[in-house]
Short mmCIF file of N, CA and C in Angstrom, two decimals:
data_model
loop_
_atom_site.label_atom_id
_atom_site.label_comp_id
_atom_site.label_asym_id
_atom_site.label_seq_id
_atom_site.Cartn_x
_atom_site.Cartn_y
_atom_site.Cartn_z
N MET A 1 -100.41 -59.63 -108.14
CA MET A 1 -99.51 -59.04 -107.17
C MET A 1 -98.21 -59.85 -107.18
N ASP A 2 -97.12 -59.18 -107.45
CA ASP A 2 -95.82 -59.85 -107.56
C ASP A 2 -94.91 -59.63 -106.35
N ARG A 3 -95.27 -58.67 -105.49
CA ARG A 3 -94.38 -58.33 -104.38
C ARG A 3 -95.20 -57.76 -103.22
N ILE A 4 -94.90 -58.26 -102.03
CA ILE A 4 -95.53 -57.76 -100.81
C ILE A 4 -94.42 -57.52 -99.80
N GLU A 5 -94.44 -56.36 -99.17
CA GLU A 5 -93.44 -56.04 -98.14
C GLU A 5 -94.09 -56.02 -96.78
N THR A 6 -93.37 -56.57 -95.80
CA THR A 6 -93.76 -56.49 -94.41
C THR A 6 -92.63 -55.76 -93.68
N LYS A 7 -92.71 -55.72 -92.37
CA LYS A 7 -91.67 -55.03 -91.59
C LYS A 7 -90.27 -55.57 -91.88
N ASN A 8 -90.14 -56.90 -91.91
CA ASN A 8 -88.81 -57.53 -92.04
C ASN A 8 -88.62 -58.35 -93.31
N LEU A 9 -89.69 -58.55 -94.06
CA LEU A 9 -89.66 -59.51 -95.16
C LEU A 9 -90.18 -58.91 -96.45
N VAL A 10 -89.82 -59.59 -97.54
CA VAL A 10 -90.40 -59.33 -98.85
C VAL A 10 -90.91 -60.67 -99.37
N LEU A 11 -92.17 -60.71 -99.75
CA LEU A 11 -92.73 -61.87 -100.43
C LEU A 11 -92.71 -61.52 -101.90
N ARG A 12 -91.98 -62.30 -102.68
CA ARG A 12 -91.82 -62.00 -104.10
C ARG A 12 -91.75 -63.28 -104.90
N LYS A 13 -91.84 -63.14 -106.20
CA LYS A 13 -91.77 -64.29 -107.10
C LYS A 13 -90.33 -64.82 -107.15
N ALA A 14 -90.21 -66.11 -107.36
CA ALA A 14 -88.91 -66.78 -107.42
C ALA A 14 -88.10 -66.32 -108.63
N ARG A 15 -86.79 -66.38 -108.47
CA ARG A 15 -85.83 -66.06 -109.54
C ARG A 15 -84.83 -67.21 -109.65
N LEU A 16 -84.21 -67.35 -110.80
CA LEU A 16 -83.19 -68.38 -110.97
C LEU A 16 -82.06 -68.22 -109.96
N SER A 17 -81.74 -66.98 -109.63
CA SER A 17 -80.65 -66.71 -108.69
C SER A 17 -80.97 -67.16 -107.26
N ASP A 18 -82.19 -67.57 -106.98
CA ASP A 18 -82.60 -68.03 -105.65
C ASP A 18 -82.25 -69.48 -105.39
N LEU A 19 -81.81 -70.19 -106.40
CA LEU A 19 -81.65 -71.64 -106.31
C LEU A 19 -80.85 -72.10 -105.10
N ASP A 20 -79.63 -71.61 -104.94
CA ASP A 20 -78.78 -72.09 -103.85
C ASP A 20 -79.42 -71.86 -102.49
N ALA A 21 -79.93 -70.67 -102.25
CA ALA A 21 -80.49 -70.33 -100.94
C ALA A 21 -81.75 -71.13 -100.63
N ILE A 22 -82.67 -71.25 -101.58
CA ILE A 22 -83.91 -71.97 -101.29
C ILE A 22 -83.64 -73.47 -101.11
N TYR A 23 -82.69 -73.99 -101.87
CA TYR A 23 -82.33 -75.40 -101.73
C TYR A 23 -81.70 -75.66 -100.35
N GLU A 24 -80.77 -74.81 -99.96
CA GLU A 24 -80.09 -75.00 -98.68
C GLU A 24 -80.99 -74.68 -97.50
N ASN A 25 -81.74 -73.59 -97.58
CA ASN A 25 -82.55 -73.15 -96.45
C ASN A 25 -83.82 -73.97 -96.23
N ILE A 26 -84.43 -74.45 -97.31
CA ILE A 26 -85.75 -75.08 -97.18
C ILE A 26 -85.81 -76.46 -97.81
N TRP A 27 -85.69 -76.52 -99.11
CA TRP A 27 -86.05 -77.73 -99.85
C TRP A 27 -85.27 -78.97 -99.45
N SER A 28 -84.03 -78.85 -99.02
CA SER A 28 -83.24 -80.03 -98.65
C SER A 28 -83.34 -80.36 -97.16
N ASP A 29 -84.05 -79.55 -96.40
CA ASP A 29 -84.13 -79.74 -94.95
C ASP A 29 -85.29 -80.68 -94.60
N LYS A 30 -84.94 -81.91 -94.25
CA LYS A 30 -85.96 -82.92 -93.93
C LYS A 30 -86.74 -82.56 -92.67
N SER A 31 -86.13 -81.85 -91.74
CA SER A 31 -86.84 -81.48 -90.52
C SER A 31 -87.97 -80.48 -90.82
N VAL A 32 -87.78 -79.61 -91.78
CA VAL A 32 -88.83 -78.67 -92.18
C VAL A 32 -89.94 -79.44 -92.89
N ALA A 33 -89.58 -80.36 -93.73
CA ALA A 33 -90.56 -81.12 -94.51
C ALA A 33 -91.46 -81.98 -93.62
N GLU A 34 -91.01 -82.31 -92.42
CA GLU A 34 -91.83 -83.13 -91.52
C GLU A 34 -93.14 -82.47 -91.13
N THR A 35 -93.20 -81.15 -91.18
CA THR A 35 -94.44 -80.46 -90.82
C THR A 35 -95.17 -79.95 -92.06
N MET A 36 -94.76 -80.41 -93.22
CA MET A 36 -95.34 -79.96 -94.48
C MET A 36 -95.75 -81.17 -95.32
N MET A 37 -96.49 -80.93 -96.39
CA MET A 37 -96.93 -82.02 -97.26
C MET A 37 -95.96 -82.29 -98.41
N TRP A 38 -94.99 -81.42 -98.64
CA TRP A 38 -94.08 -81.58 -99.77
C TRP A 38 -92.89 -82.47 -99.42
N LYS A 39 -92.33 -83.02 -100.46
CA LYS A 39 -91.18 -83.93 -100.35
C LYS A 39 -89.88 -83.13 -100.35
N PRO A 40 -88.94 -83.48 -99.45
CA PRO A 40 -87.64 -82.82 -99.49
C PRO A 40 -86.94 -83.09 -100.82
N THR A 41 -86.18 -82.13 -101.27
CA THR A 41 -85.44 -82.26 -102.51
C THR A 41 -84.13 -82.99 -102.22
N GLU A 42 -83.89 -84.06 -102.99
CA GLU A 42 -82.76 -84.94 -102.70
C GLU A 42 -81.43 -84.50 -103.33
N SER A 43 -81.48 -83.73 -104.41
CA SER A 43 -80.24 -83.35 -105.09
C SER A 43 -80.35 -81.95 -105.68
N TYR A 44 -79.20 -81.40 -106.00
CA TYR A 44 -79.16 -80.07 -106.61
C TYR A 44 -79.86 -80.09 -107.97
N GLU A 45 -79.68 -81.16 -108.72
CA GLU A 45 -80.32 -81.27 -110.04
C GLU A 45 -81.84 -81.28 -109.89
N GLU A 46 -82.33 -81.98 -108.88
CA GLU A 46 -83.77 -82.00 -108.60
C GLU A 46 -84.24 -80.59 -108.21
N ALA A 47 -83.40 -79.85 -107.49
CA ALA A 47 -83.74 -78.49 -107.08
C ALA A 47 -83.87 -77.56 -108.28
N VAL A 48 -83.01 -77.75 -109.29
CA VAL A 48 -83.10 -76.94 -110.51
C VAL A 48 -84.47 -77.13 -111.16
N ASP A 49 -84.88 -78.38 -111.28
CA ASP A 49 -86.18 -78.69 -111.87
C ASP A 49 -87.32 -78.13 -111.01
N ARG A 50 -87.19 -78.27 -109.70
CA ARG A 50 -88.23 -77.77 -108.80
C ARG A 50 -88.36 -76.26 -108.90
N LEU A 51 -87.23 -75.56 -109.00
CA LEU A 51 -87.28 -74.11 -109.12
C LEU A 51 -88.00 -73.69 -110.41
N LYS A 52 -87.72 -74.37 -111.49
CA LYS A 52 -88.39 -74.04 -112.75
C LYS A 52 -89.90 -74.24 -112.63
N ARG A 53 -90.32 -75.35 -112.02
CA ARG A 53 -91.75 -75.61 -111.82
C ARG A 53 -92.36 -74.56 -110.89
N THR A 54 -91.62 -74.19 -109.86
CA THR A 54 -92.09 -73.18 -108.91
C THR A 54 -92.30 -71.84 -109.60
N MET A 55 -91.37 -71.47 -110.46
CA MET A 55 -91.49 -70.20 -111.16
C MET A 55 -92.73 -70.17 -112.05
N VAL A 56 -93.01 -71.26 -112.72
CA VAL A 56 -94.22 -71.34 -113.56
C VAL A 56 -95.46 -71.23 -112.67
N TYR A 57 -95.49 -72.00 -111.60
CA TYR A 57 -96.64 -71.98 -110.69
C TYR A 57 -96.85 -70.57 -110.12
N GLN A 58 -95.78 -69.96 -109.63
CA GLN A 58 -95.89 -68.63 -109.04
C GLN A 58 -96.34 -67.58 -110.05
N SER A 59 -96.02 -67.77 -111.31
CA SER A 59 -96.44 -66.78 -112.32
C SER A 59 -97.96 -66.80 -112.52
N GLN A 60 -98.62 -67.87 -112.08
CA GLN A 60 -100.05 -68.02 -112.28
C GLN A 60 -100.87 -67.98 -110.99
N HIS A 61 -100.20 -67.87 -109.84
CA HIS A 61 -100.89 -67.95 -108.55
C HIS A 61 -100.31 -66.95 -107.55
N PRO A 62 -101.07 -66.62 -106.50
CA PRO A 62 -100.53 -65.78 -105.43
C PRO A 62 -99.65 -66.63 -104.51
N ALA A 63 -98.46 -66.94 -104.99
CA ALA A 63 -97.48 -67.74 -104.27
C ALA A 63 -96.13 -67.04 -104.39
N PHE A 64 -95.33 -67.13 -103.33
CA PHE A 64 -94.13 -66.30 -103.24
C PHE A 64 -93.00 -67.02 -102.52
N PHE A 65 -91.78 -66.56 -102.79
CA PHE A 65 -90.66 -66.86 -101.91
C PHE A 65 -90.67 -65.78 -100.84
N VAL A 66 -90.33 -66.17 -99.62
CA VAL A 66 -90.22 -65.24 -98.51
C VAL A 66 -88.75 -64.91 -98.36
N CYS A 67 -88.43 -63.62 -98.44
CA CYS A 67 -87.03 -63.18 -98.41
C CYS A 67 -86.81 -62.17 -97.29
N LEU A 68 -85.61 -62.20 -96.73
CA LEU A 68 -85.25 -61.18 -95.75
C LEU A 68 -85.18 -59.83 -96.47
N LYS A 69 -85.78 -58.83 -95.91
CA LYS A 69 -85.80 -57.51 -96.54
C LYS A 69 -84.38 -56.94 -96.68
N GLU A 70 -83.54 -57.15 -95.67
CA GLU A 70 -82.18 -56.60 -95.68
C GLU A 70 -81.29 -57.19 -96.77
N THR A 71 -81.41 -58.50 -97.02
CA THR A 71 -80.46 -59.18 -97.91
C THR A 71 -81.09 -59.77 -99.17
N ASP A 72 -82.41 -59.88 -99.20
CA ASP A 72 -83.16 -60.51 -100.30
C ASP A 72 -82.92 -62.02 -100.36
N GLU A 73 -82.39 -62.61 -99.29
CA GLU A 73 -82.15 -64.05 -99.26
C GLU A 73 -83.47 -64.79 -99.05
N PRO A 74 -83.79 -65.75 -99.91
CA PRO A 74 -84.99 -66.56 -99.72
C PRO A 74 -84.84 -67.47 -98.50
N ILE A 75 -85.77 -67.30 -97.55
CA ILE A 75 -85.73 -68.10 -96.31
C ILE A 75 -87.00 -68.93 -96.15
N GLY A 76 -87.85 -68.91 -97.16
CA GLY A 76 -89.09 -69.67 -97.07
C GLY A 76 -89.98 -69.42 -98.26
N PHE A 77 -91.23 -69.87 -98.11
CA PHE A 77 -92.22 -69.63 -99.15
C PHE A 77 -93.60 -69.56 -98.53
N ALA A 78 -94.53 -68.99 -99.28
CA ALA A 78 -95.91 -68.86 -98.80
C ALA A 78 -96.81 -68.67 -100.01
N GLY A 79 -98.06 -69.04 -99.84
CA GLY A 79 -99.01 -68.82 -100.91
C GLY A 79 -100.43 -69.13 -100.47
N MET A 80 -101.34 -68.88 -101.39
CA MET A 80 -102.75 -69.16 -101.14
C MET A 80 -103.44 -69.40 -102.47
N ARG A 81 -104.66 -69.94 -102.38
CA ARG A 81 -105.46 -70.15 -103.58
C ARG A 81 -106.91 -69.88 -103.22
N GLU A 82 -107.68 -69.56 -104.24
CA GLU A 82 -109.11 -69.35 -104.04
C GLU A 82 -109.81 -70.69 -104.20
N GLU A 83 -110.35 -71.21 -103.11
CA GLU A 83 -111.00 -72.52 -103.10
C GLU A 83 -112.39 -72.46 -103.73
N GLU A 84 -113.08 -71.39 -103.47
CA GLU A 84 -114.38 -71.09 -104.07
C GLU A 84 -114.50 -69.57 -104.04
N PRO A 85 -115.44 -69.00 -104.74
CA PRO A 85 -115.50 -67.53 -104.80
C PRO A 85 -115.49 -66.88 -103.41
N GLY A 86 -114.48 -66.05 -103.16
CA GLY A 86 -114.36 -65.33 -101.91
C GLY A 86 -113.73 -66.10 -100.76
N VAL A 87 -113.41 -67.38 -100.97
CA VAL A 87 -112.82 -68.20 -99.92
C VAL A 87 -111.39 -68.58 -100.32
N TYR A 88 -110.43 -68.10 -99.54
CA TYR A 88 -109.02 -68.35 -99.82
C TYR A 88 -108.47 -69.31 -98.78
N GLU A 89 -107.53 -70.13 -99.21
CA GLU A 89 -106.86 -71.06 -98.32
C GLU A 89 -105.36 -70.96 -98.54
N GLU A 90 -104.62 -70.93 -97.43
CA GLU A 90 -103.16 -70.90 -97.59
C GLU A 90 -102.72 -72.23 -98.18
N THR A 91 -101.67 -72.17 -98.99
CA THR A 91 -101.14 -73.38 -99.64
C THR A 91 -99.80 -73.79 -99.03
N GLY A 92 -99.49 -73.19 -97.92
CA GLY A 92 -98.25 -73.50 -97.23
C GLY A 92 -97.52 -72.22 -96.83
N ILE A 93 -97.09 -72.20 -95.60
CA ILE A 93 -96.22 -71.14 -95.11
C ILE A 93 -95.04 -71.88 -94.48
N CYS A 94 -93.87 -71.58 -94.97
CA CYS A 94 -92.69 -72.33 -94.54
C CYS A 94 -91.52 -71.36 -94.33
N VAL A 95 -90.85 -71.50 -93.20
CA VAL A 95 -89.69 -70.67 -92.87
C VAL A 95 -88.55 -71.61 -92.46
N ALA A 96 -87.36 -71.34 -92.97
CA ALA A 96 -86.18 -72.14 -92.65
C ALA A 96 -85.96 -72.20 -91.14
N VAL A 97 -85.46 -73.32 -90.65
CA VAL A 97 -85.27 -73.54 -89.22
C VAL A 97 -84.46 -72.41 -88.59
N LYS A 98 -83.38 -72.01 -89.24
CA LYS A 98 -82.52 -71.00 -88.61
C LYS A 98 -83.16 -69.61 -88.55
N TYR A 99 -84.33 -69.44 -89.17
CA TYR A 99 -85.03 -68.16 -89.13
C TYR A 99 -86.36 -68.25 -88.37
N GLN A 100 -86.61 -69.38 -87.74
CA GLN A 100 -87.84 -69.53 -86.97
C GLN A 100 -87.71 -68.85 -85.61
N ASN A 101 -88.84 -68.66 -84.95
CA ASN A 101 -88.91 -68.01 -83.63
C ASN A 101 -88.52 -66.54 -83.67
N ARG A 102 -88.76 -65.89 -84.80
CA ARG A 102 -88.49 -64.45 -84.92
C ARG A 102 -89.76 -63.67 -85.29
N GLY A 103 -90.89 -64.34 -85.29
CA GLY A 103 -92.15 -63.67 -85.63
C GLY A 103 -92.43 -63.59 -87.12
N PHE A 104 -91.61 -64.27 -87.92
CA PHE A 104 -91.79 -64.19 -89.37
C PHE A 104 -93.08 -64.88 -89.82
N GLY A 105 -93.46 -65.97 -89.18
CA GLY A 105 -94.70 -66.65 -89.55
C GLY A 105 -95.90 -65.73 -89.41
N LYS A 106 -95.92 -64.98 -88.32
CA LYS A 106 -97.01 -64.02 -88.09
C LYS A 106 -97.02 -62.94 -89.17
N GLU A 107 -95.84 -62.45 -89.54
CA GLU A 107 -95.74 -61.43 -90.60
C GLU A 107 -96.24 -61.98 -91.94
N ILE A 108 -95.83 -63.21 -92.25
CA ILE A 108 -96.21 -63.82 -93.52
C ILE A 108 -97.71 -64.02 -93.59
N LEU A 109 -98.29 -64.59 -92.54
CA LEU A 109 -99.74 -64.81 -92.53
C LEU A 109 -100.46 -63.47 -92.61
N GLY A 110 -99.97 -62.47 -91.92
CA GLY A 110 -100.57 -61.13 -92.00
C GLY A 110 -100.57 -60.59 -93.43
N ALA A 111 -99.49 -60.82 -94.15
CA ALA A 111 -99.39 -60.36 -95.54
C ALA A 111 -100.40 -61.10 -96.42
N LEU A 112 -100.55 -62.41 -96.21
CA LEU A 112 -101.52 -63.17 -97.00
C LEU A 112 -102.95 -62.74 -96.68
N LEU A 113 -103.22 -62.46 -95.42
CA LEU A 113 -104.57 -62.00 -95.05
C LEU A 113 -104.87 -60.66 -95.70
N GLU A 114 -103.91 -59.78 -95.69
CA GLU A 114 -104.09 -58.47 -96.33
C GLU A 114 -104.37 -58.65 -97.82
N LEU A 115 -103.64 -59.55 -98.44
CA LEU A 115 -103.85 -59.82 -99.86
C LEU A 115 -105.25 -60.38 -100.11
N ALA A 116 -105.65 -61.36 -99.32
CA ALA A 116 -106.95 -62.00 -99.51
C ALA A 116 -108.11 -61.07 -99.21
N PHE A 117 -108.06 -60.37 -98.08
CA PHE A 117 -109.20 -59.58 -97.64
C PHE A 117 -109.24 -58.16 -98.21
N ILE A 118 -108.11 -57.55 -98.40
CA ILE A 118 -108.08 -56.16 -98.87
C ILE A 118 -107.91 -56.10 -100.39
N HIS A 119 -106.89 -56.76 -100.90
CA HIS A 119 -106.63 -56.68 -102.34
C HIS A 119 -107.66 -57.46 -103.15
N TYR A 120 -107.97 -58.70 -102.72
CA TYR A 120 -108.92 -59.55 -103.47
C TYR A 120 -110.35 -59.46 -102.95
N GLU A 121 -110.55 -58.76 -101.83
CA GLU A 121 -111.87 -58.58 -101.21
C GLU A 121 -112.55 -59.92 -100.89
N GLY A 122 -111.75 -60.87 -100.40
CA GLY A 122 -112.28 -62.17 -100.00
C GLY A 122 -113.13 -62.08 -98.76
N GLU A 123 -113.90 -63.13 -98.52
CA GLU A 123 -114.81 -63.18 -97.38
C GLU A 123 -114.33 -64.11 -96.27
N ARG A 124 -113.52 -65.11 -96.61
CA ARG A 124 -113.05 -66.08 -95.61
C ARG A 124 -111.66 -66.56 -96.00
N PHE A 125 -110.86 -66.85 -94.98
CA PHE A 125 -109.52 -67.39 -95.18
C PHE A 125 -109.40 -68.65 -94.33
N ILE A 126 -108.94 -69.74 -94.94
CA ILE A 126 -108.76 -71.02 -94.27
C ILE A 126 -107.26 -71.26 -94.07
N TYR A 127 -106.93 -71.70 -92.88
CA TYR A 127 -105.53 -71.97 -92.52
C TYR A 127 -105.47 -73.40 -91.98
N ALA A 128 -104.58 -74.20 -92.52
CA ALA A 128 -104.47 -75.60 -92.11
C ALA A 128 -103.04 -75.92 -91.71
N PHE A 129 -102.91 -76.90 -90.80
CA PHE A 129 -101.58 -77.33 -90.39
C PHE A 129 -101.69 -78.72 -89.79
N MET A 130 -100.58 -79.43 -89.80
CA MET A 130 -100.54 -80.74 -89.15
C MET A 130 -100.67 -80.51 -87.65
N GLN A 131 -101.47 -81.36 -87.02
CA GLN A 131 -101.82 -81.16 -85.62
C GLN A 131 -100.60 -81.01 -84.71
N HIS A 132 -99.52 -81.69 -85.01
CA HIS A 132 -98.33 -81.59 -84.16
C HIS A 132 -97.51 -80.31 -84.38
N ASN A 133 -97.91 -79.49 -85.34
CA ASN A 133 -97.18 -78.25 -85.63
C ASN A 133 -97.72 -77.12 -84.74
N THR A 134 -97.25 -77.08 -83.51
CA THR A 134 -97.76 -76.11 -82.54
C THR A 134 -97.42 -74.67 -82.91
N ARG A 135 -96.32 -74.46 -83.62
CA ARG A 135 -95.98 -73.09 -84.05
C ARG A 135 -97.02 -72.53 -85.01
N SER A 136 -97.47 -73.35 -85.94
CA SER A 136 -98.50 -72.90 -86.87
C SER A 136 -99.80 -72.59 -86.14
N LYS A 137 -100.13 -73.42 -85.19
CA LYS A 137 -101.36 -73.17 -84.42
C LYS A 137 -101.26 -71.84 -83.68
N THR A 138 -100.14 -71.58 -83.06
CA THR A 138 -99.94 -70.32 -82.34
C THR A 138 -100.09 -69.13 -83.28
N VAL A 139 -99.49 -69.22 -84.46
CA VAL A 139 -99.57 -68.12 -85.43
C VAL A 139 -101.02 -67.85 -85.82
N CYS A 140 -101.77 -68.88 -86.13
CA CYS A 140 -103.15 -68.64 -86.57
C CYS A 140 -104.02 -68.11 -85.44
N LEU A 141 -103.82 -68.60 -84.23
CA LEU A 141 -104.62 -68.10 -83.11
C LEU A 141 -104.31 -66.64 -82.80
N ARG A 142 -103.07 -66.24 -82.97
CA ARG A 142 -102.70 -64.83 -82.75
C ARG A 142 -103.39 -63.90 -83.74
N HIS A 143 -103.77 -64.43 -84.89
CA HIS A 143 -104.49 -63.63 -85.89
C HIS A 143 -106.00 -63.70 -85.70
N GLY A 144 -106.46 -64.45 -84.70
CA GLY A 144 -107.89 -64.51 -84.41
C GLY A 144 -108.66 -65.60 -85.13
N PHE A 145 -107.98 -66.58 -85.69
CA PHE A 145 -108.66 -67.67 -86.39
C PHE A 145 -109.48 -68.50 -85.40
N GLN A 146 -110.54 -69.12 -85.92
CA GLN A 146 -111.42 -69.99 -85.15
C GLN A 146 -111.32 -71.41 -85.71
N TYR A 147 -111.48 -72.37 -84.82
CA TYR A 147 -111.44 -73.78 -85.21
C TYR A 147 -112.57 -74.11 -86.18
N LEU A 148 -112.24 -74.88 -87.21
CA LEU A 148 -113.23 -75.31 -88.20
C LEU A 148 -113.43 -76.82 -88.18
N SER A 149 -112.33 -77.59 -88.34
CA SER A 149 -112.45 -79.05 -88.40
C SER A 149 -111.08 -79.71 -88.33
N LYS A 150 -111.13 -81.05 -88.30
CA LYS A 150 -109.93 -81.88 -88.40
C LYS A 150 -110.15 -82.88 -89.51
N ALA A 151 -109.06 -83.29 -90.14
CA ALA A 151 -109.16 -84.32 -91.17
C ALA A 151 -107.81 -85.03 -91.28
N GLU A 152 -107.88 -86.30 -91.58
CA GLU A 152 -106.65 -87.05 -91.83
C GLU A 152 -106.24 -86.83 -93.28
N GLU A 153 -105.01 -86.44 -93.47
CA GLU A 153 -104.46 -86.20 -94.80
C GLU A 153 -103.30 -87.18 -95.00
N ILE A 154 -103.21 -87.76 -96.18
CA ILE A 154 -102.12 -88.68 -96.52
C ILE A 154 -101.11 -87.91 -97.35
N ARG A 155 -99.88 -87.88 -96.87
CA ARG A 155 -98.81 -87.22 -97.61
C ARG A 155 -98.42 -88.13 -98.76
N GLU A 156 -98.55 -87.66 -99.98
CA GLU A 156 -98.36 -88.48 -101.18
C GLU A 156 -96.98 -89.11 -101.28
N TRP A 157 -95.94 -88.37 -100.99
CA TRP A 157 -94.59 -88.86 -101.28
C TRP A 157 -94.12 -89.95 -100.33
N ASP A 158 -94.66 -90.00 -99.10
CA ASP A 158 -94.22 -91.07 -98.20
C ASP A 158 -95.38 -91.90 -97.64
N GLY A 159 -96.60 -91.56 -98.02
CA GLY A 159 -97.77 -92.33 -97.60
C GLY A 159 -98.14 -92.18 -96.14
N LYS A 160 -97.49 -91.27 -95.41
CA LYS A 160 -97.79 -91.08 -94.00
C LYS A 160 -99.10 -90.33 -93.81
N ALA A 161 -99.89 -90.80 -92.86
CA ALA A 161 -101.14 -90.12 -92.50
C ALA A 161 -100.85 -89.08 -91.43
N HIS A 162 -101.43 -87.91 -91.59
CA HIS A 162 -101.27 -86.83 -90.62
C HIS A 162 -102.64 -86.25 -90.31
N LEU A 163 -102.89 -86.00 -89.05
CA LEU A 163 -104.11 -85.34 -88.65
C LEU A 163 -103.88 -83.84 -88.81
N CYS A 164 -104.69 -83.23 -89.64
CA CYS A 164 -104.57 -81.80 -89.90
C CYS A 164 -105.74 -81.06 -89.28
N GLU A 165 -105.47 -79.89 -88.76
CA GLU A 165 -106.50 -79.02 -88.20
C GLU A 165 -106.73 -77.87 -89.18
N TYR A 166 -107.98 -77.47 -89.29
CA TYR A 166 -108.38 -76.38 -90.17
C TYR A 166 -109.02 -75.28 -89.32
N TYR A 167 -108.60 -74.06 -89.56
CA TYR A 167 -109.12 -72.89 -88.87
C TYR A 167 -109.57 -71.88 -89.93
N TYR A 168 -110.43 -70.96 -89.53
CA TYR A 168 -110.92 -69.96 -90.48
C TYR A 168 -110.92 -68.58 -89.83
N LEU A 169 -110.87 -67.58 -90.68
CA LEU A 169 -111.01 -66.19 -90.27
C LEU A 169 -111.89 -65.52 -91.31
N ASP A 170 -112.95 -64.87 -90.86
CA ASP A 170 -113.83 -64.15 -91.77
C ASP A 170 -113.39 -62.71 -91.92
N ARG A 171 -113.74 -62.12 -93.03
CA ARG A 171 -113.33 -60.75 -93.37
C ARG A 171 -113.73 -59.75 -92.29
N ASP A 172 -114.97 -59.83 -91.80
CA ASP A 172 -115.44 -58.87 -90.79
C ASP A 172 -114.57 -58.91 -89.54
N GLU A 173 -114.22 -60.11 -89.08
CA GLU A 173 -113.37 -60.24 -87.90
C GLU A 173 -111.97 -59.71 -88.19
N TYR A 174 -111.46 -60.01 -89.38
CA TYR A 174 -110.15 -59.49 -89.77
C TYR A 174 -110.15 -57.97 -89.73
N LEU A 175 -111.15 -57.35 -90.33
CA LEU A 175 -111.23 -55.88 -90.38
C LEU A 175 -111.38 -55.30 -88.99
N ARG A 176 -112.18 -55.95 -88.14
CA ARG A 176 -112.35 -55.47 -86.76
C ARG A 176 -111.01 -55.47 -86.04
N ARG A 177 -110.28 -56.57 -86.14
CA ARG A 177 -108.99 -56.68 -85.46
C ARG A 177 -107.97 -55.71 -86.06
N ARG A 178 -108.03 -55.53 -87.35
CA ARG A 178 -107.10 -54.61 -88.04
C ARG A 178 -107.34 -53.17 -87.59
N ASN A 179 -108.59 -52.80 -87.41
CA ASN A 179 -108.93 -51.44 -86.98
C ASN A 179 -108.59 -51.18 -85.53
N GLU A 180 -108.49 -52.23 -84.71
CA GLU A 180 -108.12 -52.07 -83.31
C GLU A 180 -106.64 -51.78 -83.11
N LYS A 181 -105.83 -52.09 -84.10
CA LYS A 181 -104.37 -51.90 -83.95
C LYS A 181 -103.99 -50.45 -83.96
#
């Protein structure tokens, strides 16, 4: 799957033409990186290399840039991976600060759930976030996720320890909630 559309967004594979927007909106923003495991990009040259690596990764995985439907501007990224047969885990959902508080996180997670449960026929979806990231917690609870566990994770690039919470949603619950809408 190379493209997913929601009400306001398009999740699609990265393009070379996305460099300026993704660098400015996400990768260079240290405040966004504080709630994520990835390292902020320090220079434009580093961003060029990161975009090339991202394009290769996205070509082999269900990972996407999140773009505004109206303008196609990349304002974030999202993805998931199959941890074991039928069990998918998000690999990060990130939205630029200036586009937060608009319900985009909920739309993005909804698109990933649809991909995991409907397109791939998965049985469980795992969602994780740093404990201090209350926005992520709100998004997952609105989708009906249940608490699974906590674990300390060490961010590789700066060695900081973060307490992460893990939540899960099973396919049956997803389908029940989807049919109620």
